[in-house]
Amino acid sequence: MAESKEARRYSAESVQHTVSLDTLLVEEVGQLGKYQWRMIALAVVTVIFAAWAAVEYIFTTGRIPTRCLIPECDIRESIEFRPPWLLNAVPESGGSFDNCRRFRPANFTSYSDVCPANLFNRGNVIDCEEFLYENTDTIVYDYGLACDEWRRTLIGSVRTVGTLTALPITGYISDKWGRRTALCINAINTAWIGTLRYFAGTYVGFLISEVAEATFGSGAFSCAYILLMEVIGPKYRVAAGATMNTCFSIGQITMGLLAWAVPDWRKLTLTLYIPQFITIFYYWTMFESIRWYMSKGRYEDAEVTLKRVAQINGRQLSDKSIESLKLSAERAAQQALIDKELKKKEPWLIVLLFRHKRVLLRVCVSPVWWIATTFIYYGMSINAVNMSGNRYVNYIAVAAAEIPGYWTAVLLMSIVGRRPVLSGAFWVCAACQIAYIFIPRDLYSVSLAVYLVGKYSIAMVMTTIYVYTTELYPTKYRHTLFAFASMMGRIGSIVAPLTPAFGAAVWDELPFVLFASFALLSGILVLVTPETLGSKLPDSMEDAYNIGLKEDDKNRK
């Protein structure tokens, strides 16, 4: 009995003297001091580099205007890409000429000066035997992909599969050797593999380099994000997260500007990847995550790092606080072992979900939101370069439209709620896709404006869906269920690069019909889930089930 009282007394004293890292950041170290600003600057550079690597294929594999070589009329010494006689030899298409077909010649008499229509059998259309390219800027010229939209767009899809495999690899390195180590490995891999792509002499070689870079380098963004979130105080984390998304858009904007200034894909590759070798110095300019040190029981390293951060911020950290933090970490580790043992006795997650049908419904519909979001978000960026007008201006404008979308979502979520923002943004996006289909392409400014509103809306969705999905699930299973929804969302980002090929094979406007359909459906499915604004984050499955229920409904349950 005496031992039991002593244990309870010790436990009570331990609770009183434990302290979290967040408490230390707020009270002693500083939530946003000089060190945090240094980390923000390093993270911003990393995010911009990550954006360059993530979207460069849009320009390096971009379409090149092509046409059939007309040997009856083209003079090889002075070939003109758009001669005045061209529509005599090739079919008209969309107010221009067909890029992939020509009329079968009626005879082989040469009329190179005028190339009259009667030289061709205009009722018989054939594929090109040989192509002419308007320029040599992308791999379409080097690898002969003139009208091979499937092989051209496959590069983006395969690269996205590489980002999927990067998640477990980066996670393993991050958990075993640290966040900083994982960041540096990913960033340096991006730099050298991306630079090596300059020497790709074949389509297969180019494809392999894209996949390898994505697999072993695309985890840099998530590593930078985690390192930043783990050292910034809780007051500034939401703003820091929105800033990271904003910087990714800035990276896309600068990517468009660089591609405009350096259109040749090999020179552009060197321009984008050689500067990224500066990340090799990150190992010495940033500290390892304090939370990672604590999770590994490396308390001395955590203490040294905390004191260095406090010193840079002009603060003083007491030894008592360090000891309390150590005690807190030890208690958390012990609790984790207890929870692990208890979890073995609990029913499987799928069984719990079937017992709590309202939560199961969310598990079924949230992946649809994520698939729709990634499909539309990446699909609109990819298709922007195929719109009428200047492809670089279009892409830059579409990337810039994301920035106000992120911050509008942050503002509105705390005013009108998560569900109205998410559903409304999906529907506005759907309306813009439908309107874009029917706007004549010669009304360039109108069609671009509608397109930008659509991208602005899907950027709002991108911000809101992270917050809303997190709040729908209980603490114990939150990471698992959130990861399931976001991993399913990768389906959308894998399919998105293929949408230009869908349009070329079936109907030019098919991608926008698909975008509108998914956005409309997702907006409807949002309405079957509860509002979470003002609700406490659910800890148990019962708490999650009761979100949005009135007291009478809870009692009936």
mmCIF file of C-alpha atoms in Angstrom, residues 47-62 155-156 159-160 163 190 197 206 210 213-214 218 247-259 268 272-273 276 377-382 385 391 395-396 399 402 455 497:
data_model
loop_
_atom_site.group_PDB
_atom_site.id
_atom_site.type_symbol
_atom_site.label_atom_id
_atom_site.label_comp_id
_atom_site.label_asym_id
_atom_site.label_seq_id
_atom_site.Cartn_x
_atom_site.Cartn_y
_atom_site.Cartn_z
ATOM 1 C CA VAL A 47 10.691 24.589 -51.823
ATOM 2 C CA ILE A 48 11.502 26.703 -54.895
ATOM 3 C CA PHE A 49 14.038 24.110 -56.034
ATOM 4 C CA ALA A 50 11.454 21.369 -55.393
ATOM 5 C CA ALA A 51 8.917 23.254 -57.516
ATOM 6 C CA TRP A 52 11.418 23.548 -60.372
ATOM 7 C CA ALA A 53 12.095 19.816 -60.280
ATOM 8 C CA ALA A 54 8.405 18.916 -59.970
ATOM 9 C CA VAL A 55 7.199 20.853 -63.021
ATOM 10 C CA GLU A 56 10.168 21.208 -65.371
ATOM 11 C CA TYR A 57 8.877 18.319 -67.501
ATOM 12 C CA ILE A 58 5.925 20.510 -68.530
ATOM 13 C CA PHE A 59 8.392 22.569 -70.583
ATOM 14 C CA THR A 60 11.177 20.098 -71.400
ATOM 15 C CA THR A 61 8.595 17.639 -72.800
ATOM 16 C CA GLY A 62 6.222 20.312 -74.150
ATOM 17 C CA ILE A 155 6.830 10.992 -68.762
ATOM 18 C CA GLY A 156 4.836 13.146 -66.325
ATOM 19 C CA ARG A 159 7.587 10.748 -62.742
ATOM 20 C CA THR A 160 4.601 11.051 -60.386
ATOM 21 C CA THR A 163 7.255 10.608 -56.110
ATOM 22 C CA THR A 190 17.801 16.058 -57.195
ATOM 23 C CA ARG A 197 19.595 14.373 -67.625
ATOM 24 C CA PHE A 206 15.317 10.537 -70.253
ATOM 25 C CA GLU A 210 12.965 11.493 -64.421
ATOM 26 C CA GLU A 213 15.198 11.865 -59.641
ATOM 27 C CA ALA A 214 11.617 11.715 -58.363
ATOM 28 C CA SER A 218 11.398 14.463 -54.386
ATOM 29 C CA CYS A 247 6.725 29.579 -52.134
ATOM 30 C CA PHE A 248 5.944 26.463 -54.178
ATOM 31 C CA SER A 249 3.791 28.672 -56.425
ATOM 32 C CA ILE A 250 6.603 31.227 -56.589
ATOM 33 C CA GLY A 251 8.849 28.377 -57.677
ATOM 34 C CA GLN A 252 6.433 27.569 -60.491
ATOM 35 C CA ILE A 253 6.344 31.232 -61.537
ATOM 36 C CA THR A 254 10.145 31.474 -61.662
ATOM 37 C CA MET A 255 10.179 28.145 -63.510
ATOM 38 C CA GLY A 256 7.970 29.674 -66.212
ATOM 39 C CA LEU A 257 10.208 32.747 -66.438
ATOM 40 C CA LEU A 258 13.359 30.646 -66.757
ATOM 41 C CA ALA A 259 11.768 28.418 -69.406
ATOM 42 C CA LEU A 268 17.165 24.833 -69.279
ATOM 43 C CA LEU A 272 17.556 24.644 -63.159
ATOM 44 C CA TYR A 273 19.707 21.964 -61.566
ATOM 45 C CA GLN A 276 20.710 23.212 -56.561
ATOM 46 C CA TYR A 377 -4.696 21.005 -59.663
ATOM 47 C CA TYR A 378 -1.932 19.337 -61.686
ATOM 48 C CA GLY A 379 -4.101 18.901 -64.768
ATOM 49 C CA MET A 380 -4.810 22.627 -65.005
ATOM 50 C CA SER A 381 -1.110 23.469 -64.667
ATOM 51 C CA ILE A 382 -0.170 20.971 -67.375
ATOM 52 C CA VAL A 385 0.775 25.553 -71.769
ATOM 53 C CA ARG A 391 2.398 29.425 -73.272
ATOM 54 C CA TYR A 395 1.615 29.115 -67.147
ATOM 55 C CA ILE A 396 2.974 31.966 -65.025
ATOM 56 C CA ALA A 399 0.715 29.534 -61.062
ATOM 57 C CA GLU A 402 -2.783 29.856 -56.634
ATOM 58 C CA LYS A 455 -7.086 27.525 -60.592
ATOM 59 C CA PRO A 497 -0.223 14.401 -67.094
#
